[in-house]
Tab-separated table of C-alpha atoms in Angstrom:
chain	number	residue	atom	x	y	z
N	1	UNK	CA	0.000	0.000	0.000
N	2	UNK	CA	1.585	3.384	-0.905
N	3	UNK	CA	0.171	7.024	-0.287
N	4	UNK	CA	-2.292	8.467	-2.527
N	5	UNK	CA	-1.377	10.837	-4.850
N	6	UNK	CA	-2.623	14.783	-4.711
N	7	UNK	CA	-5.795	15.089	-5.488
N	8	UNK	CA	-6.524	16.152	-8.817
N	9	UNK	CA	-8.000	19.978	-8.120
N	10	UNK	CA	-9.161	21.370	-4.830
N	11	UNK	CA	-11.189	24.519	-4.366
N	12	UNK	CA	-12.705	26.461	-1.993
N	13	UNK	CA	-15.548	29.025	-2.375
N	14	UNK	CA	-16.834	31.492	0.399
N	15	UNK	CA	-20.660	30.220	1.145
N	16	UNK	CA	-21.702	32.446	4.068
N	17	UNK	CA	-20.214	34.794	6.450
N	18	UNK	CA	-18.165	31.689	8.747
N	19	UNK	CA	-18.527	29.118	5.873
N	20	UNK	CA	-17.234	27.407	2.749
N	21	UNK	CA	-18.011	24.651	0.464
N	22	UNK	CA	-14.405	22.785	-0.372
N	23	UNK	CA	-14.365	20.787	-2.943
N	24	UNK	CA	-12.149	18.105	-3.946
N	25	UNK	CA	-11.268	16.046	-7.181
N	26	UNK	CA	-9.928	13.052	-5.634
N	27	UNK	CA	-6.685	11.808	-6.784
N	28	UNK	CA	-5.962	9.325	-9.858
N	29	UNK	CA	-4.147	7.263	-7.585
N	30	UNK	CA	-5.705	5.851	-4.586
N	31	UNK	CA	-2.095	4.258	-3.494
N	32	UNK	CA	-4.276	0.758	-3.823
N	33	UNK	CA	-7.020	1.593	-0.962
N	34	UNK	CA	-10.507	2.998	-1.271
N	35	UNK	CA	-10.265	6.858	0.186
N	36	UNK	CA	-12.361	7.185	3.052
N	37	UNK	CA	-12.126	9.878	4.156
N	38	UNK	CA	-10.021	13.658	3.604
N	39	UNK	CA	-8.878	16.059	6.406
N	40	UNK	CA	-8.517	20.241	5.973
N	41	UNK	CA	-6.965	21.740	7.412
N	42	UNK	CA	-7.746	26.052	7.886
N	43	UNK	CA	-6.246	28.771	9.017
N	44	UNK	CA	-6.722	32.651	9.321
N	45	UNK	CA	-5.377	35.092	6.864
N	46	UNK	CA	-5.706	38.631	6.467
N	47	UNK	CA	-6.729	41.122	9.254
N	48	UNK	CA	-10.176	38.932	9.544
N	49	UNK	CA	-8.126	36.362	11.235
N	50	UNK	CA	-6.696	38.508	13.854
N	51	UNK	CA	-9.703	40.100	14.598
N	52	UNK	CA	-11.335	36.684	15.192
N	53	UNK	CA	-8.428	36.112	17.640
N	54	UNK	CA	-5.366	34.118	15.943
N	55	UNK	CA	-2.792	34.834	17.795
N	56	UNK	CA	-0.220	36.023	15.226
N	57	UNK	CA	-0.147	38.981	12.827
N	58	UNK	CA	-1.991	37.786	9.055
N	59	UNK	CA	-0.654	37.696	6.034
N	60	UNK	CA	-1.644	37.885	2.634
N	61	UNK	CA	-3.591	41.567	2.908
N	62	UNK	CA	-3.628	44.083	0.024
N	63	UNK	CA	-2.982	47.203	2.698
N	64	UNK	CA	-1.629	47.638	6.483
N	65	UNK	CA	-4.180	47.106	8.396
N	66	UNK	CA	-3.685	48.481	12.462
N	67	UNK	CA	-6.124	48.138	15.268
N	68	UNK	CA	-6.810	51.243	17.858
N	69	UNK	CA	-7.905	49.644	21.133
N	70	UNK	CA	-9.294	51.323	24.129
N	71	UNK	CA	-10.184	49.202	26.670
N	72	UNK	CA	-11.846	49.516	30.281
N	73	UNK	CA	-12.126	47.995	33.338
N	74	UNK	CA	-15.251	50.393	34.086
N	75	UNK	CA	-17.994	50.519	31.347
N	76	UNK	CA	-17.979	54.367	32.225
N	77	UNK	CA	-15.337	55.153	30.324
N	78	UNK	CA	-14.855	59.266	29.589
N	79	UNK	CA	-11.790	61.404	28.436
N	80	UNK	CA	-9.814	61.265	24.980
N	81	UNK	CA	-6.435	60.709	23.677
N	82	UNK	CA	-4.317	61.919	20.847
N	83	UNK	CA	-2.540	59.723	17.841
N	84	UNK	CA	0.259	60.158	16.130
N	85	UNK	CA	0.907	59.220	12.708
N	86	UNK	CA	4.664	59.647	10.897
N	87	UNK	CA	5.565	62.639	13.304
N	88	UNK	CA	2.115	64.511	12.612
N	89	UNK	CA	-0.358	64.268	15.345
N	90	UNK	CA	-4.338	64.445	15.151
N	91	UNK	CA	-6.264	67.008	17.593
N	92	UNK	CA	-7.437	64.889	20.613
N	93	UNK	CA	-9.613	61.911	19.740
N	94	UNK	CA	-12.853	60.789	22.170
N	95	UNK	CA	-12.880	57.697	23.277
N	96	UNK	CA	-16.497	57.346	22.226
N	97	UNK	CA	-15.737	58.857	18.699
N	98	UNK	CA	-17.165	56.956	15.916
N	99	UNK	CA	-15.760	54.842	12.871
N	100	UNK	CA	-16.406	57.921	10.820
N	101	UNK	CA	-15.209	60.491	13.048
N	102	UNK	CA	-11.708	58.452	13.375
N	103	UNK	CA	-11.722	58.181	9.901
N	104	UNK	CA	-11.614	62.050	9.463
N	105	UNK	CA	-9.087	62.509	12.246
N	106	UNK	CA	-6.546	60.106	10.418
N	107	UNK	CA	-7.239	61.689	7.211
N	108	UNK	CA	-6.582	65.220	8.673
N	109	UNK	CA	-3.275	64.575	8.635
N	110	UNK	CA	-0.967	65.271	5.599
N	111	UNK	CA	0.533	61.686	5.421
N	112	UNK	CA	-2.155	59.321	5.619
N	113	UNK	CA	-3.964	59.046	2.582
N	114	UNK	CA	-7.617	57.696	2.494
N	115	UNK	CA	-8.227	54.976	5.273
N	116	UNK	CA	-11.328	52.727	5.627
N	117	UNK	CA	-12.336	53.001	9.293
N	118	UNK	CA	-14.231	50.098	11.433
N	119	UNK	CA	-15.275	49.802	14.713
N	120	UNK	CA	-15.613	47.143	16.859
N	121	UNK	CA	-16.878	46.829	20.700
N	122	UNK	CA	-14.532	44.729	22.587
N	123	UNK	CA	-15.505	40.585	22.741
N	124	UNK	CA	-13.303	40.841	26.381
N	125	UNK	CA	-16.068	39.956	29.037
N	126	UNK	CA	-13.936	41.402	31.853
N	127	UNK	CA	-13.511	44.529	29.884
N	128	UNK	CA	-15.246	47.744	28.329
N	129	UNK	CA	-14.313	49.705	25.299
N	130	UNK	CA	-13.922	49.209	21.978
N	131	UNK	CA	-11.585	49.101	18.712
N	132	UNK	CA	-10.950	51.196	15.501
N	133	UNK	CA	-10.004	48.285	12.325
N	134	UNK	CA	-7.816	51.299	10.234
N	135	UNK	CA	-7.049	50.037	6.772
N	136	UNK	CA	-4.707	51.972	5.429
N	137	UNK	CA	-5.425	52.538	1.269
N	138	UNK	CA	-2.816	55.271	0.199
N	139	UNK	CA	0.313	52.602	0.993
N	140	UNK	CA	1.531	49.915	-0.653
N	141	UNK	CA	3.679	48.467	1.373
N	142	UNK	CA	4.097	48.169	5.304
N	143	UNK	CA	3.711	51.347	7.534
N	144	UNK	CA	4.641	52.573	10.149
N	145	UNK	CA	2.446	52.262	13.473
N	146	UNK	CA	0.880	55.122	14.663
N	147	UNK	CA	1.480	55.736	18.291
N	148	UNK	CA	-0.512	57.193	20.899
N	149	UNK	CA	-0.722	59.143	24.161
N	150	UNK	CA	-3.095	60.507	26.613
N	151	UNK	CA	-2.299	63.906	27.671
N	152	UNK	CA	0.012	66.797	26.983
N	153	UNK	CA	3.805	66.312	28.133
N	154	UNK	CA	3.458	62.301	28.654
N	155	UNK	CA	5.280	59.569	26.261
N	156	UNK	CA	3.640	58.061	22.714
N	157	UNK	CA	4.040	54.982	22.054
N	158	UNK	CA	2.089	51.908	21.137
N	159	UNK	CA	0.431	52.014	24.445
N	160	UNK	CA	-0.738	54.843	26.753
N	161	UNK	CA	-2.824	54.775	30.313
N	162	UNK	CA	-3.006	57.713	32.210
N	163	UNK	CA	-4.671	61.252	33.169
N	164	UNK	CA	-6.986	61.537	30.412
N	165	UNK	CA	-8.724	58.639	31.263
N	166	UNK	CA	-10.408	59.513	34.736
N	167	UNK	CA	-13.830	57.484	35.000
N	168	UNK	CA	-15.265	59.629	37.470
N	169	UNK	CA	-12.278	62.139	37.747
N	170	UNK	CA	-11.006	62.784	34.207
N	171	UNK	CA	-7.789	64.596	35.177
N	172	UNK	CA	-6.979	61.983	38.228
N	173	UNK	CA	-4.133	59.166	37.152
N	174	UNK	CA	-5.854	55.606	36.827
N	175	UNK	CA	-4.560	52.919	38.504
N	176	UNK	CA	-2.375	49.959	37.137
N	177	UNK	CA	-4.688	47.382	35.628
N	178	UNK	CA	-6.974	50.677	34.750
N	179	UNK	CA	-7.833	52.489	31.433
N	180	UNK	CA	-5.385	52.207	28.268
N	181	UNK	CA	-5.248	52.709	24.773
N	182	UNK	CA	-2.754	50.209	22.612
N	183	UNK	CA	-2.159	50.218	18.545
N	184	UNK	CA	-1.848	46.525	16.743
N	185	UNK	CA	-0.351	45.657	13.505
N	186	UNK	CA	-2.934	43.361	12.644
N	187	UNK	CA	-1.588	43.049	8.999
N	188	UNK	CA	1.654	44.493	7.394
N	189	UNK	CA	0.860	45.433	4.011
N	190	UNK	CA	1.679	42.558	0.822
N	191	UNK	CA	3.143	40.647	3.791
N	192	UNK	CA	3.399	37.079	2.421
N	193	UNK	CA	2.740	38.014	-1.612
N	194	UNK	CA	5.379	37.504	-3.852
N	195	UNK	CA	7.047	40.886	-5.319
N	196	UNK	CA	9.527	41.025	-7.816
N	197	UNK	CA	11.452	44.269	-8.957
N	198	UNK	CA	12.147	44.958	-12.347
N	199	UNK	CA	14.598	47.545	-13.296
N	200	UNK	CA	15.531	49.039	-16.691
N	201	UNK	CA	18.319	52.135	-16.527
N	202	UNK	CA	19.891	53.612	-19.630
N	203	UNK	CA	17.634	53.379	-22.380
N	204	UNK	CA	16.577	55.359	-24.796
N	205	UNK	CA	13.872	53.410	-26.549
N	206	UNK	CA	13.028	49.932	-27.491
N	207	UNK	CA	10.800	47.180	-26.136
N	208	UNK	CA	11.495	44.446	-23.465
N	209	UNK	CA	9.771	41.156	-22.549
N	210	UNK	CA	9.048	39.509	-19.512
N	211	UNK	CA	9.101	35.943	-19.026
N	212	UNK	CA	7.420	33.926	-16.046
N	213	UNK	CA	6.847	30.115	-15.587
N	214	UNK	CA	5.857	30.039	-12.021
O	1	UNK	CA	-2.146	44.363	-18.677
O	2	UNK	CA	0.875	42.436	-20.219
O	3	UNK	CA	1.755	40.627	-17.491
O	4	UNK	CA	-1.990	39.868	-16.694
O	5	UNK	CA	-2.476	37.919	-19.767
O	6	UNK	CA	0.091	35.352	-18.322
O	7	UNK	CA	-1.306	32.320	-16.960
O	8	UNK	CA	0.924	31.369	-14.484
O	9	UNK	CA	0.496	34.889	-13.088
O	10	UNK	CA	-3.509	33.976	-12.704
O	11	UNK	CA	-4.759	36.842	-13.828
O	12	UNK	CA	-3.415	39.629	-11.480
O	13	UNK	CA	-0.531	41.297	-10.746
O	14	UNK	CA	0.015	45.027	-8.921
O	15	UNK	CA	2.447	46.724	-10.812
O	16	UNK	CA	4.029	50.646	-9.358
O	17	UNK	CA	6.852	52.373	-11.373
O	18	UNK	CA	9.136	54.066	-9.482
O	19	UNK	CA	12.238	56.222	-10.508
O	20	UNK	CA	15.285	54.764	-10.404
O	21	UNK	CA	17.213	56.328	-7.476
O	22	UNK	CA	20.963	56.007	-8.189
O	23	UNK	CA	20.861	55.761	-12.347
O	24	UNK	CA	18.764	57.175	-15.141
O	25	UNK	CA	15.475	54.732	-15.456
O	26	UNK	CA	12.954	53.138	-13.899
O	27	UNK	CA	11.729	50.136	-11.410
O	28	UNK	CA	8.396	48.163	-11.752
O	29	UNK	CA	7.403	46.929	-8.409
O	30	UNK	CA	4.989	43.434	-9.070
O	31	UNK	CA	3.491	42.075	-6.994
O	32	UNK	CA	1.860	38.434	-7.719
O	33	UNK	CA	-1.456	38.350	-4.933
O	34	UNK	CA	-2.332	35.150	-6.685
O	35	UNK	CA	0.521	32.849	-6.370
O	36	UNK	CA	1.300	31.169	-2.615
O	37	UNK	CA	5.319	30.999	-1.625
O	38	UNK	CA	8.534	31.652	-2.962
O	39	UNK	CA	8.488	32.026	-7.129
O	40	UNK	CA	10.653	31.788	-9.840
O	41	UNK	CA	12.370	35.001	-10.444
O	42	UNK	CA	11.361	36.876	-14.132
O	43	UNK	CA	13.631	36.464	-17.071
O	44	UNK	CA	13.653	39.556	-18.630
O	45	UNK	CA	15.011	39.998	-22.226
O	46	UNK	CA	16.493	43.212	-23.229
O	47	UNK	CA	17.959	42.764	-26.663
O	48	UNK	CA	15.441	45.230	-27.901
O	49	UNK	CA	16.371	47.738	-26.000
O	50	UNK	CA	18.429	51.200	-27.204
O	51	UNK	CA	21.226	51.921	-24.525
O	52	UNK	CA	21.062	55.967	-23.581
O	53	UNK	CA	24.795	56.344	-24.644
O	54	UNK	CA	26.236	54.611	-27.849
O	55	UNK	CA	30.197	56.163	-26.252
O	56	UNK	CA	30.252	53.171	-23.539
O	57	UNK	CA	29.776	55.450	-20.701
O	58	UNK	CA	26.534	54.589	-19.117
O	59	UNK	CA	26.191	51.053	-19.621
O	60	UNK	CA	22.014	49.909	-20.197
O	61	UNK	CA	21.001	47.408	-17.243
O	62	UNK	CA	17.811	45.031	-16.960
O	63	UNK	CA	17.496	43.178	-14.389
O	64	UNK	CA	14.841	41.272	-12.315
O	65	UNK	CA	15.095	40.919	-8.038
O	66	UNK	CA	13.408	39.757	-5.837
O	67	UNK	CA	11.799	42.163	-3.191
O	68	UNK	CA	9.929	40.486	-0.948
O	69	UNK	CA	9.572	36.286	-0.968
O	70	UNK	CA	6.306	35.297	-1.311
O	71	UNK	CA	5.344	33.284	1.673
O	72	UNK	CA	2.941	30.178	2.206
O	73	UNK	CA	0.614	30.130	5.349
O	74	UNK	CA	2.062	28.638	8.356
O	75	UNK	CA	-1.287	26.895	9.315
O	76	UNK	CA	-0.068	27.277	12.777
O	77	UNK	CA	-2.139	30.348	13.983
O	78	UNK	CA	-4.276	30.086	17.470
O	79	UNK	CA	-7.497	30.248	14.881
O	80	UNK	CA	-6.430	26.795	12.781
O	81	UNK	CA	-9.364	24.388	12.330
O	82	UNK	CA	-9.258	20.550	11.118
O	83	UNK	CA	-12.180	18.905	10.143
O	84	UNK	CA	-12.219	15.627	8.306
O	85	UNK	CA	-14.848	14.687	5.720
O	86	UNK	CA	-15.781	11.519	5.358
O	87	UNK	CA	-16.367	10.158	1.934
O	88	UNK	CA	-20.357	8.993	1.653
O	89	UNK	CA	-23.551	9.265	-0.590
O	90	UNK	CA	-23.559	12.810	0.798
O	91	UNK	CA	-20.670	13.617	0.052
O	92	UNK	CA	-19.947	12.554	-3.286
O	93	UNK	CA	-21.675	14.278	-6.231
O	94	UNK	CA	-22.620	12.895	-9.313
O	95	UNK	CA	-19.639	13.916	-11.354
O	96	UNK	CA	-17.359	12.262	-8.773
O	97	UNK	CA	-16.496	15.115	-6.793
O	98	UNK	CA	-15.871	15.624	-2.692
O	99	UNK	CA	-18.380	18.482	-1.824
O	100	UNK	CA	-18.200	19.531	1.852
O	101	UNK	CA	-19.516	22.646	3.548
O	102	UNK	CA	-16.833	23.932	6.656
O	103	UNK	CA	-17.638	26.694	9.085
């Protein structure tokens, strides 16, 4: 008895939001035994996957995708926070601001293009708050993170807690274990696609051809 | 539009020009979102091509690298699934084929 061969074609077509219908044309070669039976295998790709809580960053997205978190021990949560994107920062951002009013914050700044903005409330059961999905559509490649901070004078970085975040008492600190706000890669832009560079210096004229037998 | 009408490119590629920084030219950046893992570099052939200075000073280059590997997925992520389907009247269609549905 030997292994079976590949199978002949496999595909795999989106039926519903958290479905597919696989389908398989089975192998010429059975390695001598009647197939009984095939295992998938799936995994997560793209920012989908790391929003549905894989535990690496995705690959295999067209843009950089990076996730804005604000998160909450109280479900009271008041106060804002700034972001700042390639050394230009936004004006101070609510923490109840919506997908569209993020949107419009990011795209106030000269650097960053159009981005597609969703928002998410937080699946944590032991936590409040929420998160901001930023796709970034002006890049082609990977970008930088954006960093963020909570008041005037303290650190950015890709996490911040502090003064603005006051449940009852905006301007008091918040304890450890309290309030933060934290920026995700969730997908580095054309990680995991195969790119190719081709480079033609000191011509005048003429006509070139390409040749590819992947 | 060139490239695209490659098969083994499936039917899309992402192409950007870009100046050349440190000669007189230009760089296509491709990108292949169809293909999984590492590919084949391009061949390119430039025999066609008129060089910018017939005196031997600036010497015409083409020339295909690769960028960025393409990568295939590590199936090892905290989301990975594994069903098996089993092979049975409801299963099999008429023309032979494994259908399953997996959510």
């Amino acid at each position: 008895m030997a292994p079976p061969s590949a199978p002949i074609m496999v595909t795999a077509v989106p039926s519903s939001e958290d479905s597919i219908v696989v389908s398989i044309v089975p192998p010429l070669d059975n390695g001598g035994v009647e197939i009984t039976e095939y295992v998938i295998e799936l995994d997560a790709a793209e920012s989908r996957g790391y929003l549905a809580g894989a535990s690496s960053r995705m690959l295999y997205s067209r843009h950089e995708v990076q996730i804005i978190t604000i998160s909450s021990p109280e479900d009271s949560l008041e106060g804002s926070f700034r972001i700042r994107f390639l050394d230009h920062q936004a004006s101070d951002i609510s923490v109840h601001s919506t997908a569209e009013q993020m949107r419009h914050a990011l795209e106030s700044l000269p650097v960053t293009g159009t981005v597609a903005v969703r928002l998410l409330e937080l699946g944590d059961e032991d936590r409040f708050g929420h998160q901001w999905v930023v796709r970034f559509l002006s890049f082609d490649d990977d970008v930088p993170s954006m960093e963020v901070s909570t008041s005037e004078g303290s650190s950015w970085g890709a996490v911040a807690s502090g003064i603005a975040f006051g449940v009852s008492a905006p301007t008091s600190s918040i304890a450890p274990g309290g309030a933060f706000v934290r920026v995700d890669e969730a997908a580095k832009g054309l990680e995991g696609f195969e790119q190719q560079d081709v480079s033609i210096t000191e011509a005048v004229g003429g006509a070139f051809k390409l040749i590819f037998k992947g | 539009m060139a490239l695209e009408a490659l098969p083994s490119l499936r039917g899309e590629v992402r192409v950007t020009r870009y100046q050349a920084v440190s000669a007189n030219g230009f760089v296509w950046s491709i990108v292949m979102p169809r293909l999984r893992g590492n590919q084949p570099l391009m061949a390119i052939d430039a025999s066609e091509l008129v060089s910018s200075d017939t005196s031997g000073g600036n010497v015409l280059d083409a020339s295909v690298t690769e960028r960025s590997p393409g990568q295939v997925p590590s199936m090892d992520s905290s989301a990975k699934l594994r069903q098996t389907v089993v092979v049975s009247n409801s299963t099999v269609l008429t023309d032979g084929r494994i259908e399953a549905r997996i959510s």
